[in-house]
């Protein structure tokens, strides 16, 4: 390891310069206790001074208690520094008059996040997955096959659009399963939904652009578009999805929607409103960004057709990922764009994720995901998690009925959480959440930090959100039993 030292060879007292600079690194916290320093020979070569200069500086720092020598192991920063070093601050970052920093991104109030008083034993977390369901054996086999291939090249830099064979496979898969007719050249591989939304913001949002978002909805989405200068227009959601008649009629706007399963209320956008939203985009020269939440995790019936499959005027950008179906750690998503927006989107993605000369999602993950879909392993995996999650959904509903009585929940045709409308004689969702935390049970409300514009929903404090994907059935039963006892 080299040290961040700059020695003026023309100045006097080279030993003093070395002493003072190492002392400064230690007391400022840049060199932490227990850190091994370079040997005297290596440091003398780095600084261009004699080895004796380094040895004398090390000995002086050791005598002061800042360094310690370990026989046969080298010189280390002392684990018991002198008391006077504990009060020293790094003055290099202080100014006499500190000016406030004006951020483009809204600050997050940590007080609105969860502070769990105890370890949560039964966590009905939203948008969760069960790591035990990950197809590790198949994934390992496909990874090994790729790595043993004569064409294997882990250092391949990739392209901003993404691996060609994965885009070809996705075009075929999405055509059959989602009804989206597109060419591989209309698909751009991204690291997930968040990067896709940043690309969309680059394409459509300027200072003052109106962006309609679902209310309630994902708070991070509104914050993201707001950071690009957008004027956020919350639009109410009811049992048929976003209320299109309340979408602003201003031209060149953007609508962000989750039509397959609205987050967090779990409703599906009706066919009539899909047509109405497309008409709105055409009439106002606007665009729609639709995020496909959990279409693959559907328990009954056929999935609804995405807006992209109905779009004949190039108004819709379709965004999907494998976070729910495979796992969020995979970090692979995709965008399907109208042809005229592909090149601008690729340029925007390059700006967001470009480490010269590499770009885009890592090659190996894309290649293995391609093989996972192409070999039919993905469909087999989907059948498995559908059975698993459906059993857990049914267990949750049955446990509520058993321990609480008649409950009113939203139909869970797809997805991994349900919305429970609390009875009138129950405490509010927030009070119930606080009470459950004391019982080591994690439940969620529309007032949580990751959900925005809850007040647009009537009686928003009467809804409790319960995820079921990550909890095995015995844990669901026990968690709801404890919840009922606490009531």
Coordinates of C-alpha atoms in Angstrom, one line a residue, residues 1-354:
X1 CA 0.0 0.0 0.0
X2 CA 1.2 3.5 -0.8
X3 CA 0.6 6.4 1.5
X4 CA -0.9 9.7 0.4
X5 CA 2.2 11.8 1.2
X6 CA 3.8 14.7 -0.7
X7 CA 7.3 15.6 0.3
X8 CA 9.1 18.8 -0.8
X9 CA 12.6 17.5 -1.4
X10 CA 13.9 21.1 -1.6
X11 CA 12.7 22.0 1.9
X12 CA 14.5 21.3 5.1
X13 CA 13.7 18.5 7.6
X14 CA 12.5 15.7 5.4
X15 CA 12.1 13.6 8.5
X16 CA 9.8 16.2 10.0
X17 CA 7.7 16.3 6.8
X18 CA 7.2 12.5 6.9
X19 CA 6.4 12.6 10.6
X20 CA 3.8 15.4 10.3
X21 CA 2.0 14.0 7.3
X22 CA 1.7 10.5 8.7
X23 CA 0.6 12.0 12.1
X24 CA -2.0 14.0 10.1
X25 CA -3.3 10.9 8.4
X26 CA -3.7 9.1 11.7
X27 CA -5.4 11.8 13.7
X28 CA -7.8 12.6 10.8
X29 CA -8.9 9.0 10.7
X30 CA -7.5 8.4 7.2
X31 CA -5.1 5.9 8.7
X32 CA -7.2 3.7 11.0
X33 CA -5.9 1.8 14.1
X34 CA -4.5 -1.5 13.1
X35 CA -3.6 -0.4 9.6
X36 CA -0.2 -1.8 8.4
X37 CA 2.2 0.8 7.0
X38 CA 4.5 0.2 4.1
X39 CA 8.0 -0.9 4.9
X40 CA 10.7 1.7 5.3
X41 CA 12.4 0.6 2.1
X42 CA 9.1 0.8 0.0
X43 CA 8.1 4.2 1.4
X44 CA 11.6 5.6 0.9
X45 CA 11.4 4.5 -2.8
X46 CA 7.9 6.0 -3.1
X47 CA 8.9 9.4 -1.7
X48 CA 12.5 9.5 -3.1
X49 CA 14.1 10.0 0.3
X50 CA 16.6 7.9 2.2
X51 CA 15.5 4.8 4.0
X52 CA 17.0 6.2 7.2
X53 CA 14.7 9.2 7.0
X54 CA 11.7 6.9 7.1
X55 CA 13.1 4.8 9.9
X56 CA 13.7 7.9 12.1
X57 CA 10.1 9.2 11.4
X58 CA 8.6 5.8 12.2
X59 CA 10.6 5.6 15.5
X60 CA 9.5 9.1 16.5
X61 CA 5.8 8.3 15.8
X62 CA 6.2 5.0 17.8
X63 CA 7.7 6.9 20.7
X64 CA 4.7 9.3 20.7
X65 CA 2.3 6.3 20.7
X66 CA 0.9 6.6 17.2
X67 CA 2.7 3.6 15.7
X68 CA 3.6 0.2 17.0
X69 CA 6.1 -2.2 15.7
X70 CA 5.3 -5.9 15.6
X71 CA 8.2 -8.2 15.5
X72 CA 8.4 -10.0 12.2
X73 CA 5.2 -8.4 11.0
X74 CA 6.0 -4.7 10.3
X75 CA 4.8 -1.3 11.5
X76 CA 1.1 -0.6 12.3
X77 CA -1.0 2.3 13.4
X78 CA -1.4 1.9 17.2
X79 CA -4.7 0.3 18.3
X80 CA -4.5 2.5 21.5
X81 CA -3.9 6.1 20.2
X82 CA -3.0 8.9 22.6
X83 CA -6.0 10.7 24.1
X84 CA -5.1 14.0 22.4
X85 CA -5.6 12.5 19.0
X86 CA -9.2 11.6 19.6
X87 CA -10.3 15.2 19.6
X88 CA -8.5 16.2 16.5
X89 CA -10.7 16.9 13.4
X90 CA -9.9 17.1 9.8
X91 CA -9.6 20.8 9.2
X92 CA -9.0 20.3 5.5
X93 CA -12.7 20.0 5.0
X94 CA -13.8 22.9 7.3
X95 CA -14.4 26.4 6.1
X96 CA -14.9 29.6 8.1
X97 CA -18.4 30.2 6.6
X98 CA -20.0 27.0 5.5
X99 CA -22.7 27.7 2.8
X100 CA -25.8 25.5 2.5
X101 CA -25.7 23.0 -0.3
X102 CA -28.7 23.2 -2.7
X103 CA -29.4 19.6 -3.7
X104 CA -31.3 18.6 -6.9
X105 CA -32.4 15.4 -5.2
X106 CA -34.8 15.7 -2.3
X107 CA -33.3 14.8 1.0
X108 CA -34.7 11.6 2.6
X109 CA -36.0 12.1 6.2
X110 CA -34.6 9.1 8.0
X111 CA -37.2 9.6 10.7
X112 CA -39.8 8.3 8.2
X113 CA -38.0 5.0 7.8
X114 CA -38.5 2.1 10.1
X115 CA -36.6 1.9 13.4
X116 CA -37.1 -1.6 14.6
X117 CA -36.9 -1.8 18.4
X118 CA -36.3 -5.5 18.3
X119 CA -35.2 -8.0 15.7
X120 CA -38.2 -8.7 13.4
X121 CA -39.0 -12.4 13.5
X122 CA -42.0 -12.4 11.2
X123 CA -41.5 -9.8 8.5
X124 CA -44.4 -9.5 6.0
X125 CA -42.1 -7.5 3.7
X126 CA -43.3 -6.0 0.4
X127 CA -41.8 -6.9 -2.9
X128 CA -39.7 -9.7 -1.3
X129 CA -38.5 -12.9 -2.7
X130 CA -37.5 -16.2 -1.0
X131 CA -33.8 -16.9 -1.6
X132 CA -34.5 -20.6 -1.1
X133 CA -36.5 -20.5 -4.4
X134 CA -33.5 -19.3 -6.4
X135 CA -32.5 -22.0 -9.0
X136 CA -29.0 -22.3 -7.8
X137 CA -28.2 -25.7 -9.3
X138 CA -29.4 -24.7 -12.8
X139 CA -27.8 -21.3 -12.5
X140 CA -24.4 -22.8 -11.5
X141 CA -24.5 -25.3 -14.3
X142 CA -25.3 -22.7 -16.9
X143 CA -22.6 -20.4 -15.5
X144 CA -20.0 -23.2 -15.6
X145 CA -21.0 -24.0 -19.2
X146 CA -20.5 -20.4 -20.3
X147 CA -17.1 -20.2 -18.5
X148 CA -15.9 -23.5 -20.1
X149 CA -16.9 -22.4 -23.5
X150 CA -14.1 -21.6 -26.0
X151 CA -15.8 -18.2 -26.6
X152 CA -15.8 -17.3 -22.9
X153 CA -14.4 -13.8 -22.2
X154 CA -15.3 -12.4 -18.8
X155 CA -13.6 -9.1 -19.7
X156 CA -15.8 -8.5 -22.8
X157 CA -16.8 -4.9 -22.5
X158 CA -20.3 -5.3 -24.0
X159 CA -22.5 -2.8 -25.7
X160 CA -24.8 -0.2 -24.4
X161 CA -27.8 -2.0 -25.9
X162 CA -27.0 -5.2 -24.2
X163 CA -26.0 -8.7 -25.3
X164 CA -27.5 -9.4 -28.7
X165 CA -28.5 -13.0 -28.1
X166 CA -30.3 -12.0 -24.9
X167 CA -32.3 -9.3 -26.7
X168 CA -33.2 -11.8 -29.4
X169 CA -34.4 -14.3 -26.8
X170 CA -36.4 -11.6 -24.9
X171 CA -38.1 -10.5 -28.1
X172 CA -39.3 -14.0 -28.7
X173 CA -40.3 -14.6 -25.1
X174 CA -42.1 -11.3 -24.7
X175 CA -44.0 -11.8 -28.0
X176 CA -45.4 -15.1 -26.8
X177 CA -45.9 -14.3 -23.1
X178 CA -46.8 -10.6 -23.2
X179 CA -48.1 -10.1 -26.7
X180 CA -45.5 -7.4 -27.4
X181 CA -44.3 -7.4 -31.0
X182 CA -40.9 -5.9 -31.2
X183 CA -37.5 -6.5 -32.8
X184 CA -34.3 -7.2 -30.7
X185 CA -33.1 -3.7 -31.8
X186 CA -36.0 -2.1 -29.9
X187 CA -34.8 -3.7 -26.6
X188 CA -32.2 -2.1 -24.4
X189 CA -30.8 -4.0 -21.4
X190 CA -30.5 -2.0 -18.2
X191 CA -29.6 -2.7 -14.6
X192 CA -33.2 -2.6 -13.4
X193 CA -36.3 -0.5 -13.2
X194 CA -34.5 2.5 -11.6
X195 CA -32.0 2.9 -14.4
X196 CA -34.8 2.5 -17.0
X197 CA -36.7 5.4 -15.3
X198 CA -33.5 7.5 -15.4
X199 CA -33.2 6.8 -19.1
X200 CA -36.9 7.7 -19.6
X201 CA -36.4 11.0 -17.7
X202 CA -33.4 11.8 -20.0
X203 CA -35.7 11.3 -22.9
X204 CA -38.8 13.1 -21.9
X205 CA -38.3 15.4 -18.9
X206 CA -37.2 19.0 -19.0
X207 CA -37.7 21.7 -16.4
X208 CA -41.4 22.1 -15.9
X209 CA -42.4 18.9 -17.7
X210 CA -45.6 17.5 -16.2
X211 CA -45.3 13.9 -15.0
X212 CA -48.4 12.1 -13.9
X213 CA -47.9 9.5 -11.3
X214 CA -50.3 7.1 -9.5
X215 CA -51.5 8.2 -6.1
X216 CA -50.7 6.3 -3.9
X217 CA -47.6 5.1 -5.7
X218 CA -43.9 4.5 -5.3
X219 CA -42.4 7.6 -3.7
X220 CA -39.0 7.0 -5.3
X221 CA -40.5 7.4 -8.8
X222 CA -41.8 10.8 -8.1
X223 CA -38.5 11.8 -6.5
X224 CA -36.6 10.6 -9.5
X225 CA -38.6 12.6 -12.0
X226 CA -38.6 15.6 -9.8
X227 CA -34.8 15.5 -9.7
X228 CA -34.9 16.1 -13.5
X229 CA -37.0 19.2 -13.1
X230 CA -40.4 17.6 -13.6
X231 CA -43.7 19.0 -12.2
X232 CA -45.3 16.0 -10.5
X233 CA -49.1 15.5 -10.9
X234 CA -50.5 12.8 -8.6
X235 CA -53.5 11.1 -10.1
X236 CA -55.9 9.1 -7.9
X237 CA -56.1 5.3 -8.2
X238 CA -59.3 3.3 -7.6
X239 CA -60.3 -0.4 -8.2
X240 CA -59.8 0.0 -11.9
X241 CA -56.4 1.6 -11.7
X242 CA -55.3 5.1 -12.5
X243 CA -58.3 7.5 -13.0
X244 CA -57.4 8.7 -16.6
X245 CA -59.9 11.6 -16.6
X246 CA -57.7 13.2 -13.9
X247 CA -54.5 13.0 -15.9
X248 CA -53.4 16.5 -16.8
X249 CA -54.2 17.6 -20.4
X250 CA -51.0 19.6 -20.9
X251 CA -49.1 18.7 -24.0
X252 CA -45.8 16.8 -24.1
X253 CA -46.4 15.2 -20.7
X254 CA -45.4 11.9 -19.3
X255 CA -47.6 9.3 -17.4
X256 CA -45.9 6.7 -15.2
X257 CA -48.2 3.7 -14.6
X258 CA -48.0 0.1 -13.4
X259 CA -51.0 -1.4 -15.3
X260 CA -50.5 -5.1 -14.7
X261 CA -50.4 -4.7 -10.9
X262 CA -50.5 -1.3 -9.4
X263 CA -48.1 -0.6 -6.6
X264 CA -49.0 -0.6 -3.8
X265 CA -52.8 -1.2 -4.1
X266 CA -52.4 -4.3 -6.3
X267 CA -55.3 -3.4 -8.8
X268 CA -55.1 -4.0 -12.5
X269 CA -55.7 -1.2 -15.0
X270 CA -59.0 -1.9 -16.8
X271 CA -59.2 -2.4 -20.6
X272 CA -61.3 0.8 -21.1
X273 CA -58.8 2.9 -19.2
X274 CA -55.9 1.4 -21.1
X275 CA -57.5 2.6 -24.3
X276 CA -58.3 6.0 -22.7
X277 CA -54.7 6.4 -21.6
X278 CA -53.4 5.6 -25.0
X279 CA -55.9 8.1 -26.5
X280 CA -54.6 10.7 -24.0
X281 CA -51.0 10.2 -25.1
X282 CA -51.9 10.5 -28.8
X283 CA -54.1 13.6 -28.3
X284 CA -51.6 15.5 -26.1
X285 CA -48.4 14.4 -27.8
X286 CA -47.3 12.7 -24.6
X287 CA -45.6 9.5 -23.6
X288 CA -46.4 6.6 -21.2
X289 CA -43.8 4.8 -19.2
X290 CA -45.3 1.5 -18.0
X291 CA -43.5 -0.7 -15.6
X292 CA -44.5 -4.4 -15.6
X293 CA -44.8 -5.5 -12.0
X294 CA -45.1 -9.2 -11.4
X295 CA -46.9 -10.3 -14.6
X296 CA -44.9 -13.6 -14.5
X297 CA -46.1 -14.2 -10.9
X298 CA -49.8 -14.7 -11.9
X299 CA -51.9 -17.3 -10.1
X300 CA -55.0 -17.4 -12.3
X301 CA -56.2 -16.3 -15.7
X302 CA -54.2 -14.8 -18.5
X303 CA -52.0 -11.8 -17.9
X304 CA -53.5 -8.5 -19.2
X305 CA -52.0 -7.1 -22.4
X306 CA -49.4 -4.4 -21.7
X307 CA -50.0 -1.0 -23.1
X308 CA -47.0 -1.5 -25.3
X309 CA -48.8 -4.3 -27.2
X310 CA -51.7 -1.9 -28.0
X311 CA -49.5 1.1 -28.9
X312 CA -49.6 1.9 -32.6
X313 CA -48.2 5.4 -32.4
X314 CA -44.9 5.0 -30.6
X315 CA -46.1 6.5 -27.3
X316 CA -45.2 3.7 -24.9
X317 CA -42.0 2.7 -23.2
X318 CA -42.3 -0.7 -21.6
X319 CA -40.0 -1.5 -18.6
X320 CA -39.5 -4.9 -17.0
X321 CA -37.0 -6.7 -14.8
X322 CA -36.3 -10.1 -13.3
X323 CA -36.2 -8.8 -9.7
X324 CA -39.4 -10.5 -8.6
X325 CA -39.2 -13.6 -10.7
X326 CA -35.5 -14.5 -10.1
X327 CA -34.2 -12.1 -7.5
X328 CA -33.2 -8.4 -7.2
X329 CA -29.5 -9.2 -6.9
X330 CA -29.4 -10.2 -10.5
X331 CA -29.7 -6.6 -11.5
X332 CA -30.9 -7.2 -15.1
X333 CA -33.9 -5.4 -16.6
X334 CA -35.0 -4.2 -20.0
X335 CA -36.7 -1.4 -21.9
X336 CA -38.8 -1.8 -25.1
X337 CA -38.8 1.4 -27.0
X338 CA -40.3 2.8 -30.2
X339 CA -37.7 2.6 -32.9
X340 CA -37.1 6.4 -33.1
X341 CA -36.3 6.5 -29.4
X342 CA -33.8 3.6 -29.3
X343 CA -30.6 5.5 -30.1
X344 CA -31.4 8.4 -27.8
X345 CA -32.1 5.8 -25.0
X346 CA -28.8 4.0 -25.7
X347 CA -27.0 7.3 -25.4
X348 CA -28.7 8.1 -22.1
X349 CA -27.9 4.7 -20.7
X350 CA -24.3 5.2 -21.7
X351 CA -24.2 8.4 -19.7
X352 CA -25.7 6.7 -16.7
X353 CA -23.5 3.6 -16.7
X354 CA -20.3 4.0 -18.7

